[in-house]
Amino acid sequence: MAERTLLVLFGSQTGTAQDMAERIGREAKRRHLQCRVEALDSCDVANLIHEPLVVFVCATTGQGDPPDNMKMFWRFLFRKNLPSGSLCQLDYAVLGLGDSSYPKFNFVAKKLHKRLLQLGGNPLLPVALGDDQHDLGPDAVVDPWLVTLWDKILALYPLPPGLEIISPDTCLPPKYTLHYLPEDSPQPESDILQPAAPWAAPCELHPFAARVVSNQRLTAQSHFQDVRLIEFDIAGSGITFSAGDVVMIQPQNSPEDVQQFCQLLRLEPHRRFVLEPTEPGTSLPPLLPQPCTIQYLVTHYLDISCVPRRSFFELLAYFSTNELEREKLQEFSSAQGQEELYSYCNRPRRTTLEAMWDFPHTTCAIPADYLLDLIPRIRPRAFSITSSMLAHPERMQILVAVVQYKTRLSKPRRGLCSTWLASLNPEQGDVRVPLWVKKGGMKFPADPATPVIMIGPGTGVAPFRAAIQERVALGRRGNCLFFGCRHKSKDFYCQKEWEELVTKGFLTLFTAFSRDQEEKVYVQHRIRENGRLVWELLSSGNAHVYLAG
């Protein structure tokens, strides 16, 4: 009988596609299939020719772009020299997750499906196009599609004699078991982030622990929005960047949230443990030290402030000893309960920690082994770098708008990363932030004679400050900036710096302060007023135009 193996590969930017891929992995286990779930860039693409059965789950980002963790796979798959029959032994299915309010809705999934077909692959069923805009979210498409998928797979790979599909009432084993170490076992030196090896450029698995040099509020105290200019020392990191590049920052949970979480789950923060995979071949989470403390796990790894997904409630229901709580959890994890779940979680942006407070009997019964199945890891956040190495060698600056807003919940919602960054005070000792750099999507002209028109309202001005610093350091003029904010006196970021460059003849600056007069004035009004200049730069100067918001 053919070996019953399934490979589930995902391309995920925000975690939704990964969550979906893991759901398919769980459903495969219930059908006794050997199943691996991996990010597309973690698998060896050349081995696809040996895989009999693969399900691809992929999101579309930006303007029809593949997510970061499938870019290498994407480049390989579209190589011209791949023979047309190379995947003729492959049975596959593609599940796309997108948003129909974007013009290139599910572009990646459609293009992937078509390309696999060109290479000789055999689709088990048409591509599924999950849509965030649907009242029930992507599940409206995904749920029925999966029912058909399993019918097709079980027709090809029937259950072995004597085995039944594991009932949804049975909880599957956790991905890892958590073994506590005896309290008197020797302590490691420290589980604090170690600086990356000096010869390797920092990356997600080996970030650089950059020292915070300064953390300055740029907006007036009376202004509703707190915006920071934060500077890091990157000396000795091996990091290089140019204008338009992006810094990735790995944030952490607040000490208050960590403490609450540990109290709710009756965990001892200082207990040390090691993780062991339940199944051979499962790799350990790369960003967790072994051994590790509960404190480190909850502070640096578990995303207790994210809005929980359907899979969270599904797993939670298994641990519930309280009938009322269990019924509600089961409703939230059912197809029919998705509207209710949306109103409870997504609309008010309720966090995982807050949801746990609402199910206290269940929460205190969660086995520690299941923590990593229940709560996703904290994802890094991207910021435009707002300084140039030519102007500030061995330093890096970012502009951070601290995210805070109200929903119907009494407590204001706060952005995890921006709130944490704003709280860092370099005057209180050696404060470090794990970071690494990624190439950005903006490339500034190499020809020094090419003028540049930059439109950057609000913190959208961040990459343009880097570009202007870089161009000025190289003696390039022809820099034209349209900047907009609410009030000249409250949120005109880097005002002095711009005015000095104007005086020196390096910058042409147009500002729009939307609330400083009766009628609102925005950058587009200033562009229209200066239409003749803009057109001249475009038509005879061959100017490049950049827009960031």
Coordinates of C-alpha atoms in Angstrom, one line a residue:
M1 CA 0.0 0.0 0.0
A2 CA 1.3 3.5 -0.8
E3 CA 2.9 5.4 2.1
R4 CA 0.3 7.7 3.7
T5 CA 2.4 10.9 3.9
L6 CA 1.3 14.5 3.5
L7 CA 3.4 17.6 3.3
V8 CA 1.7 20.9 4.2
L9 CA 3.7 24.0 3.1
F10 CA 2.8 27.6 4.0
G11 CA 3.7 31.1 3.0
S12 CA 2.6 33.4 5.8
Q13 CA 3.1 37.0 6.6
T14 CA 0.9 37.7 9.7
G15 CA 0.4 34.1 10.9
T16 CA -3.0 33.3 9.4
A17 CA -1.7 31.0 6.7
Q18 CA 0.5 29.2 9.2
D19 CA -2.5 28.8 11.6
M20 CA -4.5 27.3 8.7
A21 CA -1.6 25.0 7.7
E22 CA -1.4 23.7 11.3
R23 CA -5.1 23.1 11.3
I24 CA -4.7 21.0 8.2
G25 CA -1.8 19.2 9.9
R26 CA -4.1 18.4 12.9
E27 CA -6.8 17.1 10.6
A28 CA -4.3 14.9 8.8
K29 CA -3.2 13.4 12.1
R30 CA -6.8 12.5 12.9
R31 CA -6.8 10.5 9.6
H32 CA -3.5 8.7 10.6
L33 CA -1.5 10.4 7.9
Q34 CA 2.2 11.0 8.5
C35 CA 2.2 14.8 8.2
R36 CA 4.9 17.6 8.2
V37 CA 3.9 21.3 8.3
E38 CA 6.7 23.7 7.2
A39 CA 7.3 27.2 5.9
L40 CA 7.9 27.1 2.1
D41 CA 11.4 28.6 2.5
S42 CA 12.3 26.0 5.1
C43 CA 11.7 23.0 2.8
D44 CA 14.2 21.9 0.1
V45 CA 12.3 22.8 -3.1
A46 CA 14.3 20.3 -5.1
N47 CA 12.8 17.5 -3.0
L48 CA 9.3 18.4 -4.3
I49 CA 9.8 15.9 -7.2
H50 CA 9.8 13.1 -4.6
E51 CA 6.7 14.3 -2.7
P52 CA 3.5 12.4 -3.6
L53 CA 1.0 14.7 -1.8
V54 CA 1.4 18.4 -0.9
V55 CA -1.1 21.0 0.3
F56 CA 0.1 24.6 -0.2
V57 CA -1.4 27.3 2.0
C58 CA -0.4 30.8 1.0
A59 CA -1.3 34.4 1.7
T60 CA -0.8 37.3 -0.7
T61 CA 0.8 40.5 0.7
G62 CA 1.1 44.1 -0.6
Q63 CA 0.5 44.4 -4.3
G64 CA 0.2 40.7 -5.1
D65 CA 3.5 39.8 -3.5
P66 CA 4.4 36.4 -1.9
P67 CA 5.1 36.5 1.9
D68 CA 8.7 36.8 3.1
N69 CA 8.9 33.1 4.1
M70 CA 8.2 31.8 0.6
K71 CA 10.2 34.3 -1.5
M72 CA 13.1 31.9 -2.2
F73 CA 10.7 29.1 -3.1
W74 CA 8.8 31.5 -5.5
R75 CA 12.0 32.5 -7.3
F76 CA 13.0 28.8 -7.7
L77 CA 9.6 27.7 -8.9
F78 CA 9.5 30.3 -11.7
R79 CA 12.9 29.5 -13.1
K80 CA 12.6 29.2 -16.9
N81 CA 14.7 26.1 -17.0
L82 CA 12.5 23.8 -15.0
P83 CA 11.3 20.9 -17.2
S84 CA 7.5 20.9 -17.8
G85 CA 6.9 17.4 -16.5
S86 CA 9.1 17.7 -13.4
L87 CA 6.1 17.5 -11.0
C88 CA 4.1 14.8 -12.8
Q89 CA 4.1 12.5 -9.7
L90 CA 2.7 15.3 -7.4
D91 CA -0.9 15.4 -6.3
Y92 CA -1.5 18.8 -4.8
A93 CA -4.0 21.3 -3.6
V94 CA -3.6 25.1 -3.1
L95 CA -5.4 27.1 -0.5
G96 CA -5.2 30.9 -0.8
L97 CA -5.9 33.5 1.9
G98 CA -6.5 37.0 0.7
D99 CA -8.6 40.1 0.8
S100 CA -11.0 41.0 -2.0
S101 CA -10.7 44.7 -1.3
Y102 CA -7.2 44.5 -2.9
P103 CA -6.9 44.5 -6.7
K104 CA -4.6 41.5 -6.8
F105 CA -6.9 39.3 -4.7
N106 CA -5.2 35.9 -3.9
F107 CA -2.8 36.5 -6.7
V108 CA -0.1 34.3 -5.2
A109 CA -2.4 31.3 -4.8
K110 CA -3.8 31.6 -8.3
K111 CA -0.3 32.0 -9.8
L112 CA 1.1 29.1 -7.8
H113 CA -1.8 26.7 -8.8
K114 CA -1.2 27.6 -12.5
R115 CA 2.6 27.1 -12.2
L116 CA 2.3 23.7 -10.5
L117 CA -0.1 22.7 -13.3
Q118 CA 2.5 23.8 -15.9
L119 CA 5.1 21.7 -14.2
G120 CA 2.9 18.6 -14.6
G121 CA 1.3 18.5 -11.1
N122 CA -2.1 17.0 -10.7
P123 CA -4.6 19.2 -8.8
L124 CA -6.9 17.3 -6.4
L125 CA -9.4 20.1 -6.6
P126 CA -9.7 23.7 -7.7
V127 CA -7.7 26.4 -5.9
A128 CA -9.6 27.7 -2.8
L129 CA -9.7 31.5 -2.4
G130 CA -10.3 32.5 1.2
D131 CA -11.5 36.1 1.6
D132 CA -11.1 38.2 4.7
Q133 CA -13.9 40.5 3.5
H134 CA -16.5 37.7 3.8
D135 CA -18.8 38.0 6.9
L136 CA -17.4 34.7 8.1
G137 CA -13.9 35.4 7.0
P138 CA -11.8 32.9 5.0
D139 CA -13.5 30.0 6.8
A140 CA -16.6 30.4 4.6
V141 CA -14.5 29.1 1.7
V142 CA -12.0 26.9 3.6
D143 CA -14.4 24.8 5.7
P144 CA -16.3 23.2 2.7
W145 CA -13.1 23.0 0.7
L146 CA -11.4 21.0 3.4
V147 CA -14.3 18.5 3.5
T148 CA -13.9 17.8 -0.2
L149 CA -10.1 17.7 0.2
W150 CA -10.2 14.9 2.8
D151 CA -12.7 12.9 0.7
K152 CA -10.2 13.1 -2.2
I153 CA -7.2 12.2 0.0
L154 CA -8.9 9.3 1.7
A155 CA -10.0 7.9 -1.7
L156 CA -6.3 7.9 -2.7
Y157 CA -5.0 6.8 0.6
P158 CA -7.7 4.8 2.5
L159 CA -7.5 4.4 6.2
P160 CA -5.4 1.3 7.2
P161 CA -7.6 -1.7 8.2
G162 CA -8.9 -1.4 11.8
L163 CA -8.3 2.3 12.1
E164 CA -11.0 5.0 12.4
I165 CA -10.7 8.7 12.0
I166 CA -9.8 10.1 15.5
S167 CA -13.0 11.8 16.8
P168 CA -13.0 15.6 17.1
D169 CA -13.9 14.9 20.8
T170 CA -10.4 13.5 21.4
C171 CA -7.6 16.0 22.1
L172 CA -4.5 15.3 20.0
P173 CA -1.1 15.1 21.8
P174 CA 0.9 18.4 22.1
K175 CA 3.7 19.2 19.7
Y176 CA 6.2 19.3 22.6
T177 CA 6.3 18.0 26.2
L178 CA 7.7 20.4 28.7
H179 CA 9.9 18.8 31.3
Y180 CA 10.6 20.8 34.4
L181 CA 14.2 20.6 35.8
P182 CA 14.7 20.1 39.5
E183 CA 14.8 23.4 41.3
D184 CA 18.4 22.8 42.5
S185 CA 19.8 22.0 39.0
P186 CA 22.7 24.3 38.0
Q187 CA 21.6 27.7 36.6
P188 CA 23.0 28.7 33.1
E189 CA 25.0 31.9 33.0
S190 CA 22.1 33.9 31.5
D191 CA 19.3 33.4 29.0
I192 CA 19.4 37.0 27.9
L193 CA 19.8 37.5 24.3
Q194 CA 23.5 37.1 23.3
P195 CA 24.9 39.5 20.6
A196 CA 25.1 37.7 17.2
A197 CA 28.3 36.1 16.1
P198 CA 30.5 38.9 14.8
W199 CA 31.1 37.2 11.4
A200 CA 27.4 36.7 10.6
A201 CA 25.0 39.4 9.5
P202 CA 22.2 39.5 12.1
C203 CA 19.0 37.8 11.0
E204 CA 15.7 36.6 12.5
L205 CA 17.4 33.5 14.1
H206 CA 20.4 35.5 15.2
P207 CA 19.3 39.1 15.9
F208 CA 21.7 41.8 17.2
A209 CA 21.1 43.1 20.7
A210 CA 21.4 46.8 19.9
R211 CA 21.9 49.3 22.7
V212 CA 19.3 52.1 22.9
V213 CA 21.2 55.4 22.8
S214 CA 18.3 57.8 23.0
N215 CA 14.5 57.7 23.0
Q216 CA 13.0 61.2 22.3
R217 CA 9.4 62.3 22.0
L218 CA 9.0 64.4 18.9
T219 CA 5.3 65.5 19.4
A220 CA 4.2 68.1 21.8
Q221 CA 3.0 66.8 25.2
S222 CA -0.5 68.2 24.4
H223 CA -0.7 66.3 21.1
F224 CA -2.9 63.1 21.2
Q225 CA -0.2 61.0 19.4
D226 CA 3.1 60.1 21.0
V227 CA 5.8 59.8 18.3
R228 CA 9.4 58.8 19.2
L229 CA 12.7 59.1 17.5
I230 CA 14.7 56.2 18.8
E231 CA 18.4 55.7 18.2
F232 CA 20.3 52.4 18.4
D233 CA 24.1 51.8 18.6
I234 CA 24.9 49.1 16.0
A235 CA 28.7 49.3 16.3
G236 CA 30.3 45.9 15.7
S237 CA 27.0 44.3 14.5
G238 CA 28.1 43.9 10.9
I239 CA 24.8 45.6 9.9
T240 CA 24.8 47.7 6.8
F241 CA 21.8 49.5 5.3
S242 CA 20.8 52.1 2.8
A243 CA 17.8 54.5 2.4
G244 CA 14.6 52.5 2.0
D245 CA 15.7 49.6 4.1
V246 CA 13.7 48.2 6.9
V247 CA 14.7 47.2 10.4
M248 CA 12.9 44.2 12.0
I249 CA 12.4 44.4 15.8
Q250 CA 11.5 41.5 18.0
P251 CA 9.3 42.9 20.8
Q252 CA 8.4 41.5 24.2
N253 CA 5.5 41.4 26.5
S254 CA 5.1 43.8 29.4
P255 CA 6.1 42.6 32.9
E256 CA 2.5 43.2 34.1
D257 CA 1.1 41.0 31.4
V258 CA 3.7 38.3 32.1
Q259 CA 2.9 38.3 35.8
Q260 CA -0.9 38.2 35.2
F261 CA -0.5 35.3 32.7
C262 CA 1.6 33.3 35.2
Q263 CA -0.9 33.9 38.0
L264 CA -3.8 32.9 35.8
L265 CA -2.2 29.6 34.7
R266 CA -0.5 29.1 38.1
L267 CA 2.9 29.0 36.6
E268 CA 6.1 29.6 38.5
P269 CA 8.1 32.2 36.5
H270 CA 11.5 31.0 37.6
R271 CA 11.0 27.3 37.0
R272 CA 13.3 26.0 34.3
F273 CA 12.3 23.4 31.7
V274 CA 13.5 21.7 28.5
L275 CA 11.2 20.9 25.6
E276 CA 11.0 17.5 23.9
P277 CA 9.2 17.0 20.6
T278 CA 6.4 14.5 20.9
E279 CA 7.1 13.1 17.4
P280 CA 10.6 12.3 16.1
G281 CA 11.6 14.7 13.3
T282 CA 9.9 17.7 14.8
S283 CA 12.5 20.5 15.3
L284 CA 12.5 22.6 18.5
P285 CA 11.4 26.2 18.3
P286 CA 14.6 27.9 17.1
L287 CA 14.3 31.1 19.2
L288 CA 14.0 29.5 22.6
P289 CA 17.1 28.7 24.7
Q290 CA 17.3 25.1 26.1
P291 CA 16.9 24.9 29.1
C292 CA 14.5 27.9 29.4
T293 CA 12.6 29.6 32.2
I294 CA 8.8 30.1 32.2
Q295 CA 9.5 33.9 32.5
Y296 CA 11.6 33.9 29.3
L297 CA 9.0 31.8 27.4
V298 CA 6.1 34.2 28.3
T299 CA 8.2 37.4 28.0
H300 CA 9.9 36.7 24.7
Y301 CA 8.0 34.0 22.9
L302 CA 4.3 33.6 23.6
D303 CA 2.1 36.3 21.9
I304 CA -0.3 36.8 24.8
S305 CA -1.4 40.2 23.5
C306 CA -2.5 39.0 20.0
V307 CA -6.2 38.7 19.1
P308 CA -6.8 34.9 19.5
R309 CA -7.9 32.9 16.5
R310 CA -10.5 30.2 16.1
S311 CA -7.9 27.4 16.7
F312 CA -7.2 28.9 20.2
F313 CA -10.8 28.4 21.3
E314 CA -10.9 24.9 19.7
L315 CA -8.0 23.7 21.7
L316 CA -9.0 25.5 24.9
A317 CA -12.4 23.7 24.8
Y318 CA -10.6 20.3 25.4
F319 CA -9.3 21.5 28.8
S320 CA -12.5 23.0 30.1
T321 CA -13.9 21.4 33.2
N322 CA -16.7 24.0 33.4
E323 CA -19.8 23.2 31.3
L324 CA -20.8 26.8 30.6
E325 CA -17.3 27.8 29.6
R326 CA -16.9 24.7 27.4
E327 CA -20.1 25.3 25.6
K328 CA -19.1 28.9 24.8
L329 CA -15.6 27.7 23.6
Q330 CA -17.1 25.1 21.4
E331 CA -19.5 27.7 19.9
F332 CA -16.5 30.0 19.1
S333 CA -14.7 27.2 17.4
S334 CA -17.6 26.0 15.3
A335 CA -18.4 27.2 11.7
Q336 CA -21.7 28.7 12.9
G337 CA -20.1 30.6 15.8
Q338 CA -17.7 32.7 13.6
E339 CA -19.8 35.8 13.6
E340 CA -20.1 35.6 17.4
L341 CA -16.4 35.1 17.7
Y342 CA -15.7 38.1 15.4
S343 CA -17.8 40.3 17.7
Y344 CA -16.1 39.0 20.8
C345 CA -12.5 39.1 19.6
N346 CA -11.8 40.9 16.3
R347 CA -14.1 43.8 16.5
P348 CA -13.0 45.0 20.0
R349 CA -9.4 43.7 19.5
R350 CA -9.6 41.5 22.6
T351 CA -6.2 40.0 23.5
T352 CA -5.4 36.3 24.3
L353 CA -4.7 37.3 27.9
E354 CA -8.1 39.0 28.2
A355 CA -9.9 36.1 26.6
M356 CA -8.2 33.8 29.2
W357 CA -9.6 36.1 32.0
D358 CA -13.1 35.4 30.7
F359 CA -12.6 31.6 31.0
P360 CA -10.9 31.3 34.4
H361 CA -12.0 27.7 35.1
T362 CA -10.6 26.6 31.8
T363 CA -7.4 28.7 31.9
C364 CA -6.2 27.3 35.2
A365 CA -6.6 23.8 33.8
I366 CA -4.4 24.3 30.7
P367 CA -1.5 21.8 30.8
A368 CA 1.8 23.5 30.4
D369 CA 2.7 21.1 27.6
Y370 CA 0.1 22.7 25.3
L371 CA 1.2 26.3 25.7
L372 CA 3.1 26.3 22.4
D373 CA 0.2 24.8 20.6
L374 CA -2.2 27.2 22.1
I375 CA -0.4 30.6 21.7
P376 CA 1.6 31.6 18.6
R377 CA 5.0 33.1 18.9
I378 CA 5.5 36.9 19.0
R379 CA 6.2 38.1 15.4
P380 CA 8.9 40.7 14.6
R381 CA 7.7 44.2 13.6
A382 CA 9.0 46.2 10.6
F383 CA 10.1 49.8 10.8
S384 CA 11.5 52.1 8.1
I385 CA 15.0 53.1 9.0
T386 CA 15.0 56.9 9.3
S387 CA 18.7 57.7 9.2
S388 CA 21.6 57.2 6.9
M389 CA 24.9 55.5 7.8
L390 CA 26.6 58.3 5.8
A391 CA 25.2 60.9 8.3
H392 CA 25.3 58.7 11.4
P393 CA 27.9 55.9 11.1
E394 CA 27.4 53.0 13.6
R395 CA 23.9 54.3 14.5
M396 CA 20.4 53.6 13.3
Q397 CA 17.3 55.6 14.0
I398 CA 13.6 54.8 13.7
L399 CA 10.4 56.9 13.9
V400 CA 7.8 55.2 16.0
A401 CA 4.1 56.3 16.4
V402 CA 2.9 54.7 19.7
V403 CA -0.2 52.7 18.8
Q404 CA -3.1 53.4 21.2
Y405 CA -6.8 53.5 20.5
K406 CA -10.2 52.8 22.1
T407 CA -12.7 50.1 21.3
R408 CA -15.8 49.2 23.3
L409 CA -13.5 47.5 25.9
S410 CA -12.8 49.8 28.9
K411 CA -9.0 49.4 28.6
P412 CA -7.3 51.2 25.7
R413 CA -5.7 49.0 23.1
R414 CA -2.0 49.3 22.9
G415 CA 0.5 48.2 20.2
L416 CA 2.8 45.6 21.7
C417 CA 6.0 46.8 20.0
S418 CA 5.5 50.5 20.0
T419 CA 4.4 50.6 23.6
W420 CA 7.5 48.5 24.6
L421 CA 9.9 50.7 22.6
A422 CA 8.4 53.9 24.0
S423 CA 8.9 52.5 27.6
L424 CA 12.7 51.9 27.1
N425 CA 14.8 54.5 29.0
P426 CA 18.5 54.4 28.2
E427 CA 19.2 56.5 31.2
Q428 CA 18.3 53.5 33.4
G429 CA 21.3 51.5 32.3
D430 CA 22.1 49.2 29.4
V431 CA 18.8 48.8 27.4
R432 CA 18.9 46.4 24.4
V433 CA 16.6 45.6 21.5
P434 CA 16.9 42.5 19.3
L435 CA 17.0 43.6 15.7
W436 CA 18.1 42.8 12.1
V437 CA 17.8 44.6 8.7
K438 CA 15.9 43.6 5.6
K439 CA 16.1 45.1 2.1
G440 CA 13.2 47.5 1.6
G441 CA 11.0 48.0 -1.5
M442 CA 12.3 51.5 -2.2
K443 CA 15.3 52.0 -4.3
F444 CA 16.6 55.6 -4.8
P445 CA 18.2 56.6 -8.1
A446 CA 21.9 55.9 -8.6
D447 CA 22.3 58.8 -11.0
P448 CA 23.1 61.9 -8.9
A449 CA 21.4 64.2 -11.5
T450 CA 18.0 62.5 -11.1
P451 CA 15.7 64.6 -8.9
V452 CA 13.5 62.9 -6.3
I453 CA 10.0 63.9 -5.3
M454 CA 9.0 62.4 -1.9
I455 CA 5.5 62.5 -0.5
G456 CA 5.5 61.5 3.2
P457 CA 2.7 62.5 5.4
G458 CA 3.1 61.7 9.2
T459 CA 5.5 58.9 10.0
G460 CA 5.5 58.1 6.3
V461 CA 8.3 60.6 6.2
A462 CA 10.7 58.1 7.9
P463 CA 12.3 56.5 4.8
F464 CA 12.6 59.9 3.2
R465 CA 14.6 61.4 6.0
A466 CA 17.1 58.5 5.5
A467 CA 17.1 59.2 1.7
I468 CA 17.6 62.9 2.1
Q469 CA 20.5 62.4 4.7
E470 CA 22.1 60.0 2.3
R471 CA 21.7 62.3 -0.8
V472 CA 22.9 65.4 1.1
A473 CA 26.0 63.5 2.3
L474 CA 26.8 62.7 -1.4
G475 CA 26.2 66.3 -2.3
R476 CA 23.0 65.7 -4.3
R477 CA 20.5 68.4 -4.6
G478 CA 17.1 68.0 -6.4
N479 CA 15.4 66.8 -3.2
C480 CA 11.7 67.7 -3.1
L481 CA 9.6 66.8 0.0
F482 CA 5.9 67.1 0.6
F483 CA 5.2 66.6 4.3
G484 CA 1.9 66.8 6.0
C485 CA 0.7 66.6 9.6
R486 CA -2.0 68.1 11.8
H487 CA -0.3 71.1 13.5
K488 CA 2.9 73.0 12.8
S489 CA 3.5 73.4 16.5
K490 CA 2.7 69.9 17.6
D491 CA 3.7 67.2 15.1
F492 CA 6.0 68.7 12.6
Y493 CA 8.7 66.0 12.9
C494 CA 12.4 67.1 12.4
Q495 CA 11.3 70.7 11.6
K496 CA 14.8 72.2 12.4
E497 CA 16.6 69.7 10.3
W498 CA 14.4 70.3 7.2
E499 CA 14.6 74.1 7.6
E500 CA 18.4 74.0 7.8
L501 CA 18.6 71.9 4.6
V502 CA 16.2 74.4 2.8
T503 CA 18.5 77.2 3.9
K504 CA 21.5 75.4 2.5
G505 CA 19.8 74.7 -0.8
F506 CA 19.6 70.9 -0.5
L507 CA 15.8 70.6 -0.1
T508 CA 12.6 72.0 -1.5
L509 CA 10.0 71.6 1.2
F510 CA 6.2 71.8 0.9
T511 CA 4.1 71.4 4.1
A512 CA 0.5 70.8 4.7
F513 CA -0.8 71.4 8.3
S514 CA -4.3 70.0 8.0
R515 CA -5.8 71.5 11.2
D516 CA -4.1 74.9 11.4
Q517 CA -6.8 76.7 9.5
E518 CA -10.6 76.4 8.9
E519 CA -10.4 74.3 5.8
K520 CA -8.3 71.1 5.9
V521 CA -5.2 71.1 3.8
Y522 CA -3.4 67.9 2.8
V523 CA -0.3 67.0 0.8
Q524 CA -2.4 66.4 -2.3
H525 CA -3.5 70.1 -2.2
R526 CA 0.1 71.2 -2.1
I527 CA 1.0 68.9 -5.0
R528 CA -1.8 70.4 -7.0
E529 CA -0.8 74.0 -6.1
N530 CA 2.8 73.2 -7.2
G531 CA 1.7 71.2 -10.2
R532 CA 3.9 73.2 -12.6
L533 CA 7.1 72.4 -10.7
V534 CA 6.2 68.8 -10.2
W535 CA 5.5 68.4 -13.9
E536 CA 8.7 70.1 -14.8
L537 CA 10.7 67.8 -12.6
L538 CA 8.9 64.8 -14.1
S539 CA 9.0 65.8 -17.8
S540 CA 12.4 67.4 -18.2
G541 CA 14.1 66.2 -15.1
N542 CA 13.0 62.6 -15.3
A543 CA 12.3 62.7 -11.5
H544 CA 11.5 59.6 -9.5
V545 CA 8.3 59.9 -7.3
Y546 CA 8.1 58.1 -3.9
L547 CA 5.1 57.9 -1.6
A548 CA 5.0 56.5 1.9
G549 CA 2.2 56.7 4.5

